Amino acid sequence: MALPGKVRIIEVSPRDGLQNEKQPITTAVKIELIEKLADAGVSYIESGSFVNPKWVPQMAGSDEVFQQVARKEGVTYAALTPNIQGYQRAIESGATEVAIFAAASEAFSQKNINCSVVESIERFAPIMAAAASDHVKVRGYVSCVVGCPYEGDVAPQKVADVARQLFEMGCYEISLCDTTGVGNPVSVSAMLEATLQHIPASKLAVHLHDTYGQALANIYASLQLGIATIDSSVAGLGGCPYAKGASGNAATEDVIYMLNGLGIEHGIDLNKLIETGNFISQKLGKDSGSKVARAKGL
Ligand code: HMG
Ligand code: MG
């Protein structure tokens, strides 16, 4: 199959990236990060989450982030919401879109959101109903689509089944997340092929962590199967506090560099993006996880 001519980047660093950092980050820095991303041409920014702050203290100030961030026209400022309580907080704070998150592994579901996969789907029903009446779009994540830190290998059929349930309940797009980054082009393609039996490529996204250095190879394999929406994170920030050993997401700078080489449109200014990744890395007191940023040394 020909590669897509255009790719949509879902930038997750303000949420998936910062949720995993030990060091507290001020609301002002979170806002500056989001504004810099928008200025670099990123049109979809997952800007925070409305989960229980006792579980993820790093996201505690998400209401202030959404209330205070300067909005750029055409940019979606999305929030992760685990239940109706989170959904209501997100909408009151000004989130323009929300994401719900289920897992393809029972043990991960219990550790991450304290309920089974079936219970999580039931918990999302009130969000879907409220979002439909508020005309808010809902994105769905499926975590642990290749492996689980507690259960090991995850069957492609299980992923396809959970993805289909989220899609049928009204999520407009399903993001398939290799949370632990154990996938390779063969296992990721097998998982995608199973899911593509139920959901068209235009409604799927990939969210691939780089724990084993496979994220870009896995993204390329996904492009070959017609996937044209990619979740990534500047400076490769990311990880899940409930997924032992999971390290960063695919670095957006590295994804953009590859897309440039492939001649695929994306609308993002690479130099501004590198400066943004360097900005947040410096605030976190660590080196950027983007190889492109390090090579360019801007
Ligand atoms: P629970 O303890 O089962 O919830 O947690 P509960 O309904 O029994 O409520 C317990 C307490 O939580 C109550 O407060 C509620 O008010 C409060 P108390 O009476 O004890 O003072 N509460 C909330 N507070 C604020 N906002 C809310 C909310 N809901 C309940 N929305 C819950 C269930 C889902 C809330 C909890 O497990 C939780 O917050 N989990 C969040 C886990 C998380 O954020 N994980 C990281 C994101 S997922 C991820 O990283 C993977 C992904 O990025 C994909 C990838 O990268 O691969 C998507
Ligand atoms: Mg992630």
Tab-separated table of C-alpha atoms and ligand atoms in Angstrom:
chain	number	residue	atom	x	y	z
A	1	MET	CA	0.000	0.000	0.000
A	2	ALA	CA	1.241	3.544	-0.805
A	3	LEU	CA	2.195	5.609	2.249
A	4	PRO	CA	-0.288	8.347	3.266
A	5	GLY	CA	0.372	11.776	1.687
A	6	LYS	CA	-0.469	13.577	4.906
A	7	VAL	CA	-0.173	12.687	8.585
A	8	ARG	CA	-1.915	14.188	11.613
A	9	ILE	CA	0.271	14.459	14.703
A	10	ILE	CA	-1.342	14.132	18.142
A	11	GLU	CA	1.079	15.757	20.578
A	12	VAL	CA	0.847	14.148	24.005
A	13	SER	CA	3.822	15.623	25.898
A	14	PRO	CA	1.857	17.964	28.199
A	15	ARG	CA	-0.150	14.962	29.426
A	16	ASP	CA	1.581	11.642	28.762
A	17	GLY	CA	5.004	13.272	29.044
A	18	LEU	CA	4.609	15.361	32.159
A	19	GLN	CA	2.412	12.858	34.052
A	20	ASN	CA	5.470	10.673	34.347
A	21	GLU	CA	8.012	13.215	35.567
A	22	LYS	CA	9.019	13.012	39.217
A	23	GLN	CA	9.854	16.680	39.476
A	24	PRO	CA	6.861	19.055	39.818
A	25	ILE	CA	6.310	21.333	36.832
A	26	THR	CA	4.556	24.657	37.356
A	27	THR	CA	1.335	25.547	35.600
A	28	ALA	CA	3.176	28.436	33.906
A	29	VAL	CA	5.713	26.037	32.343
A	30	LYS	CA	2.968	23.626	31.228
A	31	ILE	CA	1.179	26.534	29.563
A	32	GLU	CA	4.364	27.783	27.891
A	33	LEU	CA	4.988	24.276	26.538
A	34	ILE	CA	1.487	24.076	25.034
A	35	GLU	CA	1.721	27.568	23.529
A	36	LYS	CA	5.130	26.800	21.981
A	37	LEU	CA	3.771	23.562	20.493
A	38	ALA	CA	0.866	25.450	18.919
A	39	ASP	CA	3.282	28.077	17.589
A	40	ALA	CA	5.349	25.285	15.971
A	41	GLY	CA	2.255	24.248	14.024
A	42	VAL	CA	0.974	21.364	16.157
A	43	SER	CA	-2.813	21.306	15.703
A	44	TYR	CA	-3.795	18.734	18.339
A	45	ILE	CA	-2.370	18.966	21.851
A	46	GLU	CA	-3.404	16.673	24.688
A	47	SER	CA	-2.928	19.317	27.335
A	48	GLY	CA	-3.732	17.594	30.621
A	49	SER	CA	-5.805	15.009	32.416
A	50	PHE	CA	-8.667	15.022	34.914
A	51	VAL	CA	-7.908	11.897	36.880
A	52	ASN	CA	-7.757	11.538	40.651
A	53	PRO	CA	-4.864	13.836	41.699
A	54	LYS	CA	-3.991	11.354	44.452
A	55	TRP	CA	-3.165	8.859	41.687
A	56	VAL	CA	-1.314	11.253	39.352
A	57	PRO	CA	-0.284	14.405	41.260
A	58	GLN	CA	1.583	15.818	38.241
A	59	MET	CA	-1.740	16.480	36.471
A	60	ALA	CA	-3.373	18.163	39.483
A	61	GLY	CA	-3.311	21.663	37.949
A	62	SER	CA	-4.901	20.705	34.634
A	63	ASP	CA	-7.944	22.913	35.273
A	64	GLU	CA	-5.698	25.996	35.518
A	65	VAL	CA	-3.794	24.942	32.398
A	66	PHE	CA	-6.970	24.765	30.312
A	67	GLN	CA	-8.365	27.964	31.808
A	68	GLN	CA	-5.228	30.030	31.230
A	69	VAL	CA	-3.588	28.752	28.033
A	70	ALA	CA	-3.770	31.208	25.103
A	71	ARG	CA	-5.841	29.494	22.428
A	72	LYS	CA	-4.747	29.410	18.811
A	73	GLU	CA	-7.431	29.054	16.163
A	74	GLY	CA	-7.619	25.613	14.624
A	75	VAL	CA	-5.864	23.894	17.542
A	76	THR	CA	-7.591	21.177	19.581
A	77	TYR	CA	-6.804	21.254	23.330
A	78	ALA	CA	-7.759	17.776	24.525
A	79	ALA	CA	-7.995	16.215	27.986
A	80	LEU	CA	-7.743	12.645	29.246
A	81	THR	CA	-10.810	11.710	31.321
A	82	PRO	CA	-11.328	8.399	33.182
A	83	ASN	CA	-14.941	8.886	34.290
A	84	ILE	CA	-17.874	11.310	34.232
A	85	GLN	CA	-16.396	13.296	37.127
A	86	GLY	CA	-13.243	13.871	35.076
A	87	TYR	CA	-15.261	14.668	31.957
A	88	GLN	CA	-17.248	17.356	33.768
A	89	ARG	CA	-14.095	18.943	35.208
A	90	ALA	CA	-12.488	18.912	31.757
A	91	ILE	CA	-15.390	20.594	30.008
A	92	GLU	CA	-15.831	23.194	32.781
A	93	SER	CA	-12.132	24.040	32.394
A	94	GLY	CA	-12.433	24.526	28.629
A	95	ALA	CA	-11.122	21.288	27.091
A	96	THR	CA	-12.249	21.153	23.461
A	97	GLU	CA	-12.097	17.380	23.148
A	98	VAL	CA	-11.677	14.442	25.531
A	99	ALA	CA	-10.065	11.010	25.466
A	100	ILE	CA	-11.113	7.892	27.340
A	101	PHE	CA	-8.705	5.033	27.989
A	102	ALA	CA	-9.200	1.304	28.220
A	103	ALA	CA	-6.641	-1.501	28.161
A	104	ALA	CA	-6.203	-4.710	26.235
A	105	SER	CA	-4.940	-6.317	29.445
A	106	GLU	CA	-6.975	-6.991	32.578
A	107	ALA	CA	-4.088	-6.587	35.020
A	108	PHE	CA	-3.085	-3.232	33.533
A	109	SER	CA	-6.682	-2.001	33.687
A	110	GLN	CA	-6.809	-2.842	37.411
A	111	LYS	CA	-3.484	-1.129	38.173
A	112	ASN	CA	-4.182	1.943	36.048
A	113	ILE	CA	-7.839	2.704	36.661
A	114	ASN	CA	-8.778	0.312	39.451
A	115	CYS	CA	-11.391	-1.683	37.525
A	116	SER	CA	-11.736	-4.460	34.954
A	117	VAL	CA	-11.833	-3.802	31.205
A	118	VAL	CA	-15.592	-4.479	31.131
A	119	GLU	CA	-16.201	-2.137	34.089
A	120	SER	CA	-14.107	0.558	32.406
A	121	ILE	CA	-16.245	0.385	29.262
A	122	GLU	CA	-19.360	0.722	31.472
A	123	ARG	CA	-17.787	3.755	33.199
A	124	PHE	CA	-17.280	5.421	29.832
A	125	ALA	CA	-20.955	5.173	28.830
A	126	PRO	CA	-22.000	8.296	30.822
A	127	ILE	CA	-19.071	10.214	29.260
A	128	MET	CA	-20.222	9.220	25.765
A	129	ALA	CA	-23.796	10.294	26.555
A	130	ALA	CA	-22.735	13.666	28.000
A	131	ALA	CA	-20.274	14.279	25.157
A	132	ALA	CA	-22.929	13.524	22.549
A	133	SER	CA	-25.293	16.051	24.087
A	134	ASP	CA	-22.459	18.627	24.453
A	135	HIS	CA	-21.234	17.955	20.859
A	136	VAL	CA	-17.769	17.092	22.198
A	137	LYS	CA	-15.656	14.605	20.269
A	138	VAL	CA	-14.252	11.613	22.173
A	139	ARG	CA	-11.057	9.815	21.285
A	140	GLY	CA	-10.410	6.314	22.631
A	141	TYR	CA	-7.098	4.832	23.746
A	142	VAL	CA	-6.340	1.142	24.043
A	143	SER	CA	-3.235	0.575	26.192
A	144	CYS	CA	-0.913	-2.450	26.172
A	145	VAL	CA	-1.682	-3.456	22.591
A	146	VAL	CA	1.402	-5.649	22.198
A	147	GLY	CA	2.551	-6.456	25.705
A	148	CYS	CA	1.571	-5.860	29.303
A	149	PRO	CA	4.046	-5.324	32.152
A	150	TYR	CA	2.017	-7.775	34.282
A	151	GLU	CA	0.585	-10.297	31.800
A	152	GLY	CA	3.258	-10.464	29.053
A	153	ASP	CA	2.174	-10.892	25.422
A	154	VAL	CA	-1.239	-9.527	24.467
A	155	ALA	CA	-3.238	-11.264	21.713
A	156	PRO	CA	-4.062	-9.090	18.657
A	157	GLN	CA	-7.660	-10.347	18.872
A	158	LYS	CA	-8.049	-8.921	22.383
A	159	VAL	CA	-6.867	-5.514	21.121
A	160	ALA	CA	-9.233	-5.659	18.158
A	161	ASP	CA	-12.102	-6.535	20.492
A	162	VAL	CA	-11.537	-3.644	22.946
A	163	ALA	CA	-10.884	-1.183	20.080
A	164	ARG	CA	-14.130	-2.254	18.387
A	165	GLN	CA	-16.118	-1.724	21.608
A	166	LEU	CA	-14.743	1.820	22.012
A	167	PHE	CA	-15.423	2.567	18.345
A	168	GLU	CA	-18.969	1.204	18.492
A	169	MET	CA	-19.754	3.258	21.582
A	170	GLY	CA	-18.934	6.425	19.627
A	171	CYS	CA	-15.208	7.207	19.790
A	172	TYR	CA	-14.357	8.869	16.485
A	173	GLU	CA	-10.790	7.541	16.533
A	174	ILE	CA	-9.000	4.762	18.377
A	175	SER	CA	-5.378	5.179	19.369
A	176	LEU	CA	-3.560	1.869	19.740
A	177	CYS	CA	-0.879	2.226	22.389
A	178	ASP	CA	2.211	0.088	22.765
A	179	THR	CA	2.484	1.292	26.346
A	180	THR	CA	5.561	-0.750	27.212
A	181	GLY	CA	7.223	-0.289	23.814
A	182	VAL	CA	7.912	-4.006	23.375
A	183	GLY	CA	6.475	-4.165	19.850
A	184	ASN	CA	8.421	-4.626	16.641
A	185	PRO	CA	7.229	-4.147	13.039
A	186	VAL	CA	5.973	-7.750	12.900
A	187	SER	CA	3.991	-7.735	16.176
A	188	VAL	CA	2.658	-4.202	15.618
A	189	SER	CA	1.547	-5.088	12.077
A	190	ALA	CA	-0.199	-8.252	13.323
A	191	MET	CA	-2.043	-6.209	15.962
A	192	LEU	CA	-3.033	-3.586	13.359
A	193	GLU	CA	-4.164	-6.181	10.835
A	194	ALA	CA	-6.476	-7.764	13.434
A	195	THR	CA	-7.919	-4.366	14.363
A	196	LEU	CA	-8.304	-3.285	10.724
A	197	GLN	CA	-10.782	-6.160	10.319
A	198	HIS	CA	-13.215	-4.061	12.403
A	199	ILE	CA	-12.140	-0.408	12.079
A	200	PRO	CA	-10.923	1.423	8.947
A	201	ALA	CA	-7.370	2.833	8.892
A	202	SER	CA	-8.753	6.392	8.706
A	203	LYS	CA	-10.222	5.906	12.224
A	204	LEU	CA	-7.088	4.449	13.812
A	205	ALA	CA	-3.996	6.062	15.313
A	206	VAL	CA	-0.810	4.587	16.742
A	207	HIS	CA	0.875	5.561	20.006
A	208	LEU	CA	4.193	3.798	20.194
A	209	HIS	CA	6.678	3.940	23.019
A	210	ASP	CA	10.394	3.655	22.326
A	211	THR	CA	11.467	1.457	25.245
A	212	TYR	CA	13.270	-1.007	22.957
A	213	GLY	CA	14.212	1.583	20.283
A	214	GLN	CA	11.500	0.314	17.903
A	215	ALA	CA	9.099	3.268	17.826
A	216	LEU	CA	10.122	4.748	14.450
A	217	ALA	CA	10.303	1.338	12.785
A	218	ASN	CA	6.844	0.567	14.174
A	219	ILE	CA	5.489	3.908	12.949
A	220	TYR	CA	6.851	3.170	9.473
A	221	ALA	CA	5.174	-0.248	9.535
A	222	SER	CA	1.912	1.474	10.567
A	223	LEU	CA	2.185	4.002	7.703
A	224	GLN	CA	2.564	1.059	5.334
A	225	LEU	CA	-0.799	-0.219	6.572
A	226	GLY	CA	-2.435	3.146	5.867
A	227	ILE	CA	-2.420	4.615	9.396
A	228	ALA	CA	-2.170	8.400	9.061
A	229	THR	CA	-2.540	9.594	12.672
A	230	ILE	CA	0.458	9.354	14.975
A	231	ASP	CA	0.668	10.153	18.686
A	232	SER	CA	4.074	11.419	19.756
A	233	SER	CA	5.721	13.579	22.374
A	234	VAL	CA	8.416	16.276	22.101
A	235	ALA	CA	11.768	15.259	23.512
A	236	GLY	CA	10.379	11.724	23.735
A	237	LEU	CA	8.790	12.512	27.097
A	238	GLY	CA	6.377	9.969	28.403
A	239	GLY	CA	5.575	6.834	30.203
A	240	CYS	CA	2.848	5.611	32.420
A	241	PRO	CA	3.252	5.548	36.206
A	242	TYR	CA	1.386	2.210	36.213
A	243	ALA	CA	3.448	0.508	33.472
A	244	LYS	CA	6.685	-0.664	35.037
A	245	GLY	CA	9.691	-0.158	32.775
A	246	ALA	CA	7.829	1.891	30.172
A	247	SER	CA	9.997	4.703	28.865
A	248	GLY	CA	9.338	7.560	26.488
A	249	ASN	CA	6.961	7.961	23.606
A	250	ALA	CA	8.228	8.334	20.059
A	251	ALA	CA	9.853	11.794	19.990
A	252	THR	CA	7.827	14.140	17.779
A	253	GLU	CA	11.035	15.721	16.412
A	254	ASP	CA	12.211	12.286	15.208
A	255	VAL	CA	8.817	11.462	13.688
A	256	ILE	CA	8.759	14.791	11.827
A	257	TYR	CA	12.310	14.275	10.536
A	258	MET	CA	11.273	10.871	9.171
A	259	LEU	CA	8.064	12.261	7.626
A	260	ASN	CA	10.113	15.018	5.948
A	261	GLY	CA	12.365	12.360	4.452
A	262	LEU	CA	9.335	10.429	3.233
A	263	GLY	CA	7.793	13.567	1.697
A	264	ILE	CA	4.692	13.270	3.916
A	265	GLU	CA	2.899	16.512	4.870
A	266	HIS	CA	2.346	17.354	8.552
A	267	GLY	CA	2.238	21.161	8.971
A	268	ILE	CA	4.894	21.371	11.707
A	269	ASP	CA	8.049	23.531	11.760
A	270	LEU	CA	10.862	21.190	12.799
A	271	ASN	CA	13.209	23.889	14.137
A	272	LYS	CA	10.509	25.434	16.338
A	273	LEU	CA	9.589	21.950	17.538
A	274	ILE	CA	13.208	21.194	18.467
A	275	GLU	CA	13.391	24.473	20.407
A	276	THR	CA	10.192	23.470	22.236
A	277	GLY	CA	11.572	20.037	23.113
A	278	ASN	CA	14.803	21.628	24.321
A	279	PHE	CA	12.822	24.146	26.390
A	280	ILE	CA	10.914	21.473	28.310
A	281	SER	CA	13.975	19.224	28.666
A	282	GLN	CA	15.877	22.120	30.211
A	283	LYS	CA	12.994	22.795	32.630
A	284	LEU	CA	13.073	19.116	33.597
A	285	GLY	CA	16.847	19.235	33.985
A	286	LYS	CA	17.483	16.383	31.554
A	287	ASP	CA	18.763	15.733	28.033
A	288	SER	CA	16.221	15.584	25.240
A	289	GLY	CA	15.084	12.074	24.341
A	290	SER	CA	15.000	13.126	20.669
A	291	LYS	CA	17.962	11.966	18.611
A	292	VAL	CA	17.165	14.602	15.955
A	293	ALA	CA	17.254	17.372	18.587
A	294	ARG	CA	20.604	16.133	19.841
A	295	ALA	CA	22.030	15.827	16.309
A	296	LYS	CA	20.857	19.292	15.292
A	297	GLY	CA	22.075	20.805	18.578
A	298	LEU	CA	19.908	23.927	18.141
B	1	HMG	P1	-11.016	4.925	42.279
B	1	HMG	O1	-10.269	5.138	43.530
B	1	HMG	O2	-11.432	3.536	41.902
B	1	HMG	O3	-12.263	5.925	42.166
B	1	HMG	O4	-10.159	5.501	41.096
B	1	HMG	P2	-13.562	6.123	42.987
B	1	HMG	O5	-14.622	6.396	41.975
B	1	HMG	O6	-13.761	5.020	43.993
B	1	HMG	O7	-13.227	7.473	43.785
B	1	HMG	C1	-12.214	7.537	44.741
B	1	HMG	C2	-11.826	8.983	44.977
B	1	HMG	O8	-11.323	9.523	43.745
B	1	HMG	C3	-12.979	9.914	45.399
B	1	HMG	O9	-12.446	10.917	46.251
B	1	HMG	C4	-13.374	10.563	44.100
B	1	HMG	O10	-13.980	11.819	44.276
B	1	HMG	C5	-12.031	10.709	43.422
B	1	HMG	P3	-12.464	10.790	47.860
B	1	HMG	O11	-13.912	10.634	48.185
B	1	HMG	O12	-11.635	9.559	48.196
B	1	HMG	O13	-11.834	12.073	48.319
B	1	HMG	N1	-12.134	10.797	41.961
B	1	HMG	C6	-11.671	11.818	41.227
B	1	HMG	N2	-11.039	12.967	41.565
B	1	HMG	C7	-10.724	13.788	40.545
B	1	HMG	N3	-10.994	13.541	39.255
B	1	HMG	C8	-11.621	12.401	38.886
B	1	HMG	C9	-11.987	11.506	39.906
B	1	HMG	N4	-12.616	10.313	39.872
B	1	HMG	C10	-12.700	9.892	41.152
B	1	HMG	N5	-11.857	12.149	37.611
B	1	HMG	C11	-9.838	6.511	38.948
B	1	HMG	C12	-10.589	5.467	39.740
B	1	HMG	C13	-10.053	6.203	37.473
B	1	HMG	C14	-10.363	7.890	39.284
B	1	HMG	C15	-8.324	6.397	39.322
B	1	HMG	O14	-7.911	5.072	39.158
B	1	HMG	C16	-7.465	7.298	38.499
B	1	HMG	O15	-7.521	8.517	38.600
B	1	HMG	N6	-6.599	6.707	37.633
B	1	HMG	C17	-5.771	7.512	36.758
B	1	HMG	C18	-4.680	6.712	36.196
B	1	HMG	C19	-3.900	7.531	35.188
B	1	HMG	O16	-4.071	8.718	35.004
B	1	HMG	N7	-2.978	6.822	34.531
B	1	HMG	C20	-2.167	7.422	33.542
B	1	HMG	C21	-2.919	7.707	32.272
B	1	HMG	S1	-3.208	6.320	31.199
B	1	HMG	C22	-1.782	6.092	30.374
B	1	HMG	O17	-0.800	6.702	30.687
B	1	HMG	C23	-1.749	5.218	29.187
B	1	HMG	C24	-1.949	5.997	27.892
B	1	HMG	O18	-1.193	7.191	27.887
B	1	HMG	C25	-1.520	5.110	26.759
B	1	HMG	C26	-0.024	4.882	26.668
B	1	HMG	O19	0.750	5.827	26.925
B	1	HMG	O20	0.357	3.808	26.271
B	1	HMG	C27	-3.404	6.387	27.680
B	2	MG	MG	2.186	7.115	25.956
